Structures are given as structure tokens and as C-alpha cells.
Short mmCIF file of C-alpha atoms and ligand atoms in Angstrom, two decimals:
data_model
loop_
_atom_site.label_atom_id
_atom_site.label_comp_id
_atom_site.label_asym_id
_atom_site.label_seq_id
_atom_site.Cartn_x
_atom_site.Cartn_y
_atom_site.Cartn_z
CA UNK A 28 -47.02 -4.51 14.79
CA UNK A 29 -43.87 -6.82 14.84
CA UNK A 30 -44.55 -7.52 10.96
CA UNK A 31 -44.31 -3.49 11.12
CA UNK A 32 -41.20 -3.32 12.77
CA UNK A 33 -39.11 -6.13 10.77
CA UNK A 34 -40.22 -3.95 7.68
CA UNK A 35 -39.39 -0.57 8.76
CA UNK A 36 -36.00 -1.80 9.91
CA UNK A 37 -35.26 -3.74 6.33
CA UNK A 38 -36.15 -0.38 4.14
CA UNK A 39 -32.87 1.94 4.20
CA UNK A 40 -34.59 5.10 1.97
CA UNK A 41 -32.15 7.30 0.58
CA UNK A 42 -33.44 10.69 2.29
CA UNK A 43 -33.00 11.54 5.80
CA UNK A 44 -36.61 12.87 6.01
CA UNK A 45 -38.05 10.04 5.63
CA UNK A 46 -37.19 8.53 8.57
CA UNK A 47 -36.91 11.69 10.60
CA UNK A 48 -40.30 13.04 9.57
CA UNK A 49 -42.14 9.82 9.58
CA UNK A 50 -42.99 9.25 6.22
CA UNK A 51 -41.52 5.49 6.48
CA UNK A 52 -43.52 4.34 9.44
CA UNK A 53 -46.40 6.08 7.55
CA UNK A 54 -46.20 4.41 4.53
CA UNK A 55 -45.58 0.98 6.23
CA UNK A 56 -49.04 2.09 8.33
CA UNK A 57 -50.25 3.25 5.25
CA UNK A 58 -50.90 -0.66 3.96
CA UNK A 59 -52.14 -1.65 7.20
CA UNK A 60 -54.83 0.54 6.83
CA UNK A 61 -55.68 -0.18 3.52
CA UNK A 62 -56.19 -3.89 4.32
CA UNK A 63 -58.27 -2.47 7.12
CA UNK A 64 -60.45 -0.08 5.57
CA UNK A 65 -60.68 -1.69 2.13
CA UNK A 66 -64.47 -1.63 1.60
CA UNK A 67 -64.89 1.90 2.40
CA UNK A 68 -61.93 3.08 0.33
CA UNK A 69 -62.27 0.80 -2.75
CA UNK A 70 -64.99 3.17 -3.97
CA UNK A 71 -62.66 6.40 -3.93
CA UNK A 72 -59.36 4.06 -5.70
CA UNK A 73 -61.76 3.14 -7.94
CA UNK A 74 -62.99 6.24 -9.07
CA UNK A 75 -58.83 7.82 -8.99
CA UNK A 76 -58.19 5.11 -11.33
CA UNK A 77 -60.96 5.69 -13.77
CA UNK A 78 -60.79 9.59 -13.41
CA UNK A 79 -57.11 9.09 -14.39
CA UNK A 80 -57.81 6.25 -17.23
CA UNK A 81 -60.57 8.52 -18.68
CA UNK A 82 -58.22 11.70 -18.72
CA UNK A 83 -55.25 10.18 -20.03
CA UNK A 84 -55.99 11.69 -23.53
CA UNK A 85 -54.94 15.08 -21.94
CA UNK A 86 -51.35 13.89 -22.49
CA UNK A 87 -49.70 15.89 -25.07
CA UNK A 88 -47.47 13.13 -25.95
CA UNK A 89 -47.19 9.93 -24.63
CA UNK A 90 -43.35 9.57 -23.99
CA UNK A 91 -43.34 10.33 -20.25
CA UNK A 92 -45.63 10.65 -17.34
CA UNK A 93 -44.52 12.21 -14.11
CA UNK A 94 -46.56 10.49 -10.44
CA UNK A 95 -46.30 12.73 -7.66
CA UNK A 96 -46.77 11.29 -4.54
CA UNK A 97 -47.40 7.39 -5.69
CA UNK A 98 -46.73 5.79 -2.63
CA UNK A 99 -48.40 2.44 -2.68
CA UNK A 100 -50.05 2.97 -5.81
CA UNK A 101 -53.77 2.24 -4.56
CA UNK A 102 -55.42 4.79 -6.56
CA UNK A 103 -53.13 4.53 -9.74
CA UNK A 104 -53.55 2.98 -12.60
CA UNK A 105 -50.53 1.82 -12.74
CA UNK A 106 -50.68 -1.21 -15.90
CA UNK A 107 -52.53 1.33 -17.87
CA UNK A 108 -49.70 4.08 -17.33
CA UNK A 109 -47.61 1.62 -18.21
CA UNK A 110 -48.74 0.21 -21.04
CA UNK A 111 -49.91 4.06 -22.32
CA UNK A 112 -46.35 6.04 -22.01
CA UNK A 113 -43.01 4.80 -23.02
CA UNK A 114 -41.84 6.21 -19.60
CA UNK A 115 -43.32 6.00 -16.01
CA UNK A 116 -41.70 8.25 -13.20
CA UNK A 117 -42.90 7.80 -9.60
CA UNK A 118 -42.10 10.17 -7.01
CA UNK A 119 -42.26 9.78 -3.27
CA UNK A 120 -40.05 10.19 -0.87
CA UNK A 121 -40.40 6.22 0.15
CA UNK A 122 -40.83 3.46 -2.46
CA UNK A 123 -40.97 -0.10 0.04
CA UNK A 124 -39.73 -2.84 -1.29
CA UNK A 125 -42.82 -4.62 -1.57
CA UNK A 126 -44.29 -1.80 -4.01
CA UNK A 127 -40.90 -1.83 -6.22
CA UNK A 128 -41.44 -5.89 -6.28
CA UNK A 129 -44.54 -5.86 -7.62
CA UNK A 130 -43.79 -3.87 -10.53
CA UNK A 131 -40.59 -5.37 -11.34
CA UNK A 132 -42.06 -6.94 -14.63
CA UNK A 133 -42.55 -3.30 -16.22
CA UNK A 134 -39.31 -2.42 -17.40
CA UNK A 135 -40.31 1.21 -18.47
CA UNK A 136 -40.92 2.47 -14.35
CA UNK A 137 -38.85 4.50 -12.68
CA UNK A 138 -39.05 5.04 -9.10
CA UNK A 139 -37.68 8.32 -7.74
CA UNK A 140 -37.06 9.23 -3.93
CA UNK A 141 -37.96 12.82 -3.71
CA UNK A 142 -39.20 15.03 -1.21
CA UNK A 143 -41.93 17.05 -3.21
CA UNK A 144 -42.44 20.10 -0.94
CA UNK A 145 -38.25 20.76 -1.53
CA UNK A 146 -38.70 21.93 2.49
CA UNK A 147 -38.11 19.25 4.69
CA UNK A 148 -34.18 19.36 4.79
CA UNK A 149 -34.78 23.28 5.30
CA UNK A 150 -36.81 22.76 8.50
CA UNK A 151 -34.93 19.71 10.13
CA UNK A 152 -32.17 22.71 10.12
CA UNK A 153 -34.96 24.83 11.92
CA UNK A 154 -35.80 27.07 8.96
CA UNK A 155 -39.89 27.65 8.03
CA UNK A 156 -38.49 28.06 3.95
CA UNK A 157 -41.09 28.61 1.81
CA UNK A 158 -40.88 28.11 -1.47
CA UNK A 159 -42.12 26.72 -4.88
CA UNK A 160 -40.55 23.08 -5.73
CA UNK A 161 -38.62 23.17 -9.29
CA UNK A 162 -37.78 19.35 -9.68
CA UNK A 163 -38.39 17.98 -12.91
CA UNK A 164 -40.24 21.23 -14.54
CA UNK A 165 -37.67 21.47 -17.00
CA UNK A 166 -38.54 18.33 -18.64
CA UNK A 167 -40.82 17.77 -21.33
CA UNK A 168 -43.23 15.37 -19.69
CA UNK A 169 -46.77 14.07 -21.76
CA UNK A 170 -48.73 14.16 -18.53
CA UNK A 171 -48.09 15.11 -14.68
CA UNK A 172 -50.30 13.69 -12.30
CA UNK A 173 -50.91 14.90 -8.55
CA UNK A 174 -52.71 12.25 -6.73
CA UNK A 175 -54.03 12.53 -2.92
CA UNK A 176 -50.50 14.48 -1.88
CA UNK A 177 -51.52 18.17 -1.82
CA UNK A 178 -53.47 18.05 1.58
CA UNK A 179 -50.54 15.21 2.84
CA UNK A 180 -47.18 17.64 2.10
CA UNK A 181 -48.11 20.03 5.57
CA UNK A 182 -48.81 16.83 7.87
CA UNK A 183 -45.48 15.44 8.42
CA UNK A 184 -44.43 19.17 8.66
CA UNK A 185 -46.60 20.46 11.33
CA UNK A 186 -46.20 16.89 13.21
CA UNK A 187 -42.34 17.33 13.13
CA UNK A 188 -42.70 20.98 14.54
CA UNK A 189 -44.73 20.32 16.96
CA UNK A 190 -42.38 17.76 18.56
CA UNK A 191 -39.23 19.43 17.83
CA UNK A 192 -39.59 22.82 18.04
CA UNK A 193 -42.28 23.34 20.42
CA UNK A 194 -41.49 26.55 21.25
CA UNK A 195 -39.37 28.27 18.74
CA UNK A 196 -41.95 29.75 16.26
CA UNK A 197 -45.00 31.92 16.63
CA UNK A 198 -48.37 30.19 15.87
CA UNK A 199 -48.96 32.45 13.45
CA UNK A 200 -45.69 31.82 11.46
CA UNK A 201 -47.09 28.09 11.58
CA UNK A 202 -49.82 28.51 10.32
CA UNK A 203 -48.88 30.31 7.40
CA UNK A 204 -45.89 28.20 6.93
CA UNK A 205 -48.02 25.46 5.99
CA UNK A 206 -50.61 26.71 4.17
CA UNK A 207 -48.02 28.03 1.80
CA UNK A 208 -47.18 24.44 1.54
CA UNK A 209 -50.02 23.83 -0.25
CA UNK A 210 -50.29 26.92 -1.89
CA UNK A 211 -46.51 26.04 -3.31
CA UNK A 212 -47.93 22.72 -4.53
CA UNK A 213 -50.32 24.26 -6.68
CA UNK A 214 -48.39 26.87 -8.22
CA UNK A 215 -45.60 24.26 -8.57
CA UNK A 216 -48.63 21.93 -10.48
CA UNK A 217 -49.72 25.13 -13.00
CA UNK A 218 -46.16 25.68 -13.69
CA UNK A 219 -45.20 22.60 -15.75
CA UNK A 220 -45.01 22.75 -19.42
CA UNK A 221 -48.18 19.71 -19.34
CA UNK A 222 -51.18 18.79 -18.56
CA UNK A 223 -52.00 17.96 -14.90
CA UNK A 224 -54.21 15.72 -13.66
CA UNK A 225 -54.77 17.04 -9.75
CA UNK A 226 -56.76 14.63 -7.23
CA UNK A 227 -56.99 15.87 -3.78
CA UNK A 228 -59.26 16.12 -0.70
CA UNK A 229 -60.81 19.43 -0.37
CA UNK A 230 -63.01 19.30 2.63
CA UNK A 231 -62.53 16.76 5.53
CA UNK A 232 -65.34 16.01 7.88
CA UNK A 233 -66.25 14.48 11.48
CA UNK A 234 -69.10 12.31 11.91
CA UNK A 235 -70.22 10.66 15.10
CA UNK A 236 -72.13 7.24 15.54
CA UNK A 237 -75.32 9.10 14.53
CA UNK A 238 -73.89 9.80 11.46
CA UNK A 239 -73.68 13.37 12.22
CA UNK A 240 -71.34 16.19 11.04
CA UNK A 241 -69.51 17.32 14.06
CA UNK A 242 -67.07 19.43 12.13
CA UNK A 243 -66.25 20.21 8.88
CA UNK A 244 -62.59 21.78 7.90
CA UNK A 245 -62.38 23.41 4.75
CA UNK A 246 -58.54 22.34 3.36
CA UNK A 247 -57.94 25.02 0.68
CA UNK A 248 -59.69 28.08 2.26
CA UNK A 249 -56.95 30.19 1.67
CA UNK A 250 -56.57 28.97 -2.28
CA UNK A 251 -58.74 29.97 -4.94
CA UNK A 252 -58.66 26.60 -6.81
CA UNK A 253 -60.79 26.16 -10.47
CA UNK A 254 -64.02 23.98 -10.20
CA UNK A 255 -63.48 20.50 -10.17
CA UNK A 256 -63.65 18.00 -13.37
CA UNK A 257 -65.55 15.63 -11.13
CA UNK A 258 -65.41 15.29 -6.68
CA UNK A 259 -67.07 12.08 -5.08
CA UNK A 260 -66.82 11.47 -0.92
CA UNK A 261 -64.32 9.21 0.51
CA UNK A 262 -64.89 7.33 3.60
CA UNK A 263 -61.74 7.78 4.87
CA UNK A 264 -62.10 6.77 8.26
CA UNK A 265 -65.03 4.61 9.49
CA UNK A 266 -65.48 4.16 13.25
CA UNK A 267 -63.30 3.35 14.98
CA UNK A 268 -60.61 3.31 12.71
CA UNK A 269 -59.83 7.25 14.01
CA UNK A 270 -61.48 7.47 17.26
CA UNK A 271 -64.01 4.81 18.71
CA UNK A 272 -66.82 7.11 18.20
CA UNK A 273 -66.03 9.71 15.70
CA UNK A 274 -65.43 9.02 12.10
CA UNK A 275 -63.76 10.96 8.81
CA UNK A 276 -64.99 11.50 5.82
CA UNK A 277 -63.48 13.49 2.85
CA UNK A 278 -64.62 15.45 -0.37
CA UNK A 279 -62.34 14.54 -3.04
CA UNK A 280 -61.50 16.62 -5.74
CA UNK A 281 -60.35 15.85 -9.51
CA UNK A 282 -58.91 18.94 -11.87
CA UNK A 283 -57.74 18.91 -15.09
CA UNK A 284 -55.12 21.90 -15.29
CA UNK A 285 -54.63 22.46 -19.03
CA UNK A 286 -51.43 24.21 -18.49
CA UNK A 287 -50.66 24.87 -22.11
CA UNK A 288 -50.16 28.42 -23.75
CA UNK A 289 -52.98 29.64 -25.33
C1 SAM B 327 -52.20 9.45 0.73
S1 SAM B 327 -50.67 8.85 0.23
C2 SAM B 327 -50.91 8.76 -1.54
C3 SAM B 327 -51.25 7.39 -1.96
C4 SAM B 327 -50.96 7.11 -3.42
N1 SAM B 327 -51.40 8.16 -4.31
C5 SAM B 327 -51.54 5.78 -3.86
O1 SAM B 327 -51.95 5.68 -5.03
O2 SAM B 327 -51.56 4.83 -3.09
C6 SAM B 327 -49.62 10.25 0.32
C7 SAM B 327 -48.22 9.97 -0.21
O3 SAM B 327 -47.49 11.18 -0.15
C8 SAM B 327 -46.15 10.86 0.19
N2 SAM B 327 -45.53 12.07 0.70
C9 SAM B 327 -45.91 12.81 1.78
N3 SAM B 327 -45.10 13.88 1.91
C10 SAM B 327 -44.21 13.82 0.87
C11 SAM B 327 -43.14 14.64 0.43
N4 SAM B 327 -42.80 15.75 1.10
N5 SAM B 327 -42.47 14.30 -0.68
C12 SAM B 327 -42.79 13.17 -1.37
N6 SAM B 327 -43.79 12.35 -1.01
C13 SAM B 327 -44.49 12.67 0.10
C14 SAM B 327 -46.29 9.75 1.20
O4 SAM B 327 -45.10 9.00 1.32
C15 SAM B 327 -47.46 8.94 0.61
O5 SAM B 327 -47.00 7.92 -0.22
#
């Protein structure tokens, strides 16, 4: 925890959001976990690395590939995208220090600070915007990946609403706020001019010390998305890491949207 603290004060990131919606002190958490739960997760980074190492033939050219939602770079491949395109572009809307220093030997990465939902600034004003993000469609990029952000964008959202706004919005309103969230992301995904590699959780579920499904919550109900390329389970959270007798486990999912005129 005081490790924690002495590296959430040192980061200054550029957006306001980051600290006011938590995405700092979640991406500082973020590599606690990992370090935590590194058995049961290396099997799901492992298999985001290869899906994205045996897809990278997609790319249409291999002058620029676009990360969305990079963050610590777990399940990236991040030597291979290097070594692959002339020009690496992470997005996230924190890059710590520690991730920027371990890459500082590529000189073809760029790190961008980006909130990725284009929303966040709308609803610290107190405004449920909804809308489909435009940053960096108009370039000509060789590949886009999406990796493990889709089901992430509504989290800080709803968390932030909750506390701040208890009252001010129906439910209803809510709810539909942030499923268009997602909804957004995916149309904002099928509308670059390149291939996109999506990988994603589509169904999270409960388990208790029997190792029995308690309940199982169906993330993209209200999206019709394609079949997967390829989905494997992710032990996201073995007891107790959520509760001390209920764990999570997720479905992943790994598309290929083709994207190109036909
Ligand atoms: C599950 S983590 C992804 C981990 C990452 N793919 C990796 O390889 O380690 C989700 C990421 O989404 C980022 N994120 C969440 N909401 C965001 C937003 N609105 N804009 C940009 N990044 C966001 C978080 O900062 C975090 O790094």
C-alpha cells in the first residue's frame, strides 16, 4: 500500500480523468494484481500474445499499428509489434512511468494519453453524452488492435456516477448510457480504414469454493457481435482475490474485423 501511494503521487497524467475517475489508482492496482494472480492469468496473456503474433499478417501494411487500451502491456506483444511495424502507438489514458521505462530502448513507440470512450470530460460536467469516438480514424494505420478495454470503458463510468451523482439520473438512463459505451466501442472498431484485431471478455462468471457457477452475466447482450476467431476462459479472479469465497472467471473473446471494402 505505501509503495502504492509514493507511486500514485509521483505520476502527474496529463488528463483530468484519470485521476478523477480512478483510472491511476487502477492501473497502479492493476500491477499489484498481476504479481498476485500471475499463475492463473499467465494462461490468458499468453494466449493475447499469440492470438495477436499469429494475426499480425492481417496488417495491410506494416508502417503503423494503433494499441487501444495498452495499459501495462501484459497481454501485448509488445517486441514483436515493435520489431514488425515501423510505428507503435499506445493509447491509454495512463502510461506509469515504470511501463514507459521499460520500453525506452524501442525508439519507434509512441505512448499516447487518451481517453478512448471521448465521454469522460462530458460526464465529470454531468452530461450522459453518447457518442462514437473519432480519434485517430483518419489515419492510415496497418493494424488496430483492441485488447481487454471494451468491457473496461463503462466501469470507471458507472463507478464515478454512482458516487457523484447519486441521484441525478434515472436508472434507466444509466443503464443505457453505458451499454452504448460499448456499443460506441464497437462501431468506433468497424469504422477504421484497417484491420482490427478485437480481444475482449464476453461473459463473466461467479464461482463459489465448490467450484460452482453462482451467476453468469452475459457482457454484450445487447450487441450482436460476429463469432469469435478463437475464445479461451480466463481465471480472472481466484478466491479470495474478489471475495473470500466467491471467485471470477471470464470467457474471452478474439475477432478479426476485416474492415476493408469489398
Ligand atoms: C484490463 S486493462 C488492459 C490491459 C492491457 N491490455 C495489457 O496488455 O496489460 C484496461 C485498460 O484500459 C484502460 N482504460 C480504461 N478506460 C479507459 C479510457 N476511457 N480511455 C483509455 N484507456 C482506458 C485502463 O487504464 C487499462 O490500462
Amino acid at each position: 500500500m505505501i509503495r502504492e501511494f509514493f507511486t500514485y503521487i509521483s505520476e502527474s497524467p496529463k488528463l483530468a480523468s484519470a485521476k478523477k475517475l480512478g483510472h491511476l489508482a487502477e492501473s497502479i492496482s492493476l500491477l499489484a494484481r498481476e504479481k498476485r494472480c500471475q499463475k492463473a492469468w499467465l494462461p490468458h496473456r499468453t494466449l493475447c500474445k499469440s492470438f495477436i503474433t499469429e494475426h499480425l499478417s492481417e496488417a495491410q501494411h506494416y508502417d503503423s499499428v494503433l494499441v487501444l487500451g495498452s495499459g501495462p502491456l501484459h497481454e501485448i506483444p509488445i517486441e514483436a509489434l515493435a520489431r514488425t511495424f515501423k510505428q507503435v502507438t499506445l493509447v491509454d489514458i495512463v502510461h506509469l512511468k515504470s511501463v514507459k521505462r521499460e520500453l525506452t530502448r524501442f525508439t519507434n513507440i509512441k505512448f499516447v494519453e487518451h481517453d478512448i470512450s471521448e465521454i469522460e470530460s462530458a460526464l465529470i460536467n454531468g452530461e450522459l453524452l453518447r457518442k462514437i469516438p473519432e480519434a485517430f480514424l483518419s489515419q492510415n494505420w496497418g493494424l488496430v488492435l483492441s485488447v481487454n478495454i471494451m468491457s473496461q470503458l463503462p466501469l470507471h463510468l458507472e463507478a464515478y456516477i454512482e458516487k457523484t451523482f447519486k441521484n441525478k439520473f434515472q436508472k434507466e438512463d444509466v443503464e443505457t448510457y453505458l451499454q452504448d459505451v460499448t456499443k460506441n466501442h464497437f462501431l468506433y472498431l468497424k469504422s477504421f480504414n484497417a484491420p482490427v484485431l478485437l480481444i475482449t471478455d464476453t461473459v463473466t462468471s461467479y464461482y463459489n469454493k465448490q467450484n460452482l457457477v453462482i451467476q453468469t452475466d452475459h457482457n454484450y447482450a445487447h450487441l450482436n457481435l460476429p463469432r469469435p476467431a478463437t475464445e479461451w476462459n480466463w481465471n480472472v479472479a481466484p478466491i479470495p482475490e474478489f471475495q473470500k469465497d466467491v471467485g471470477i472467471k471470464m470467457n474471452v473473446g478474439a475477432f478479426v474485423l476485416k474492415n476493408l471494402p469489398s
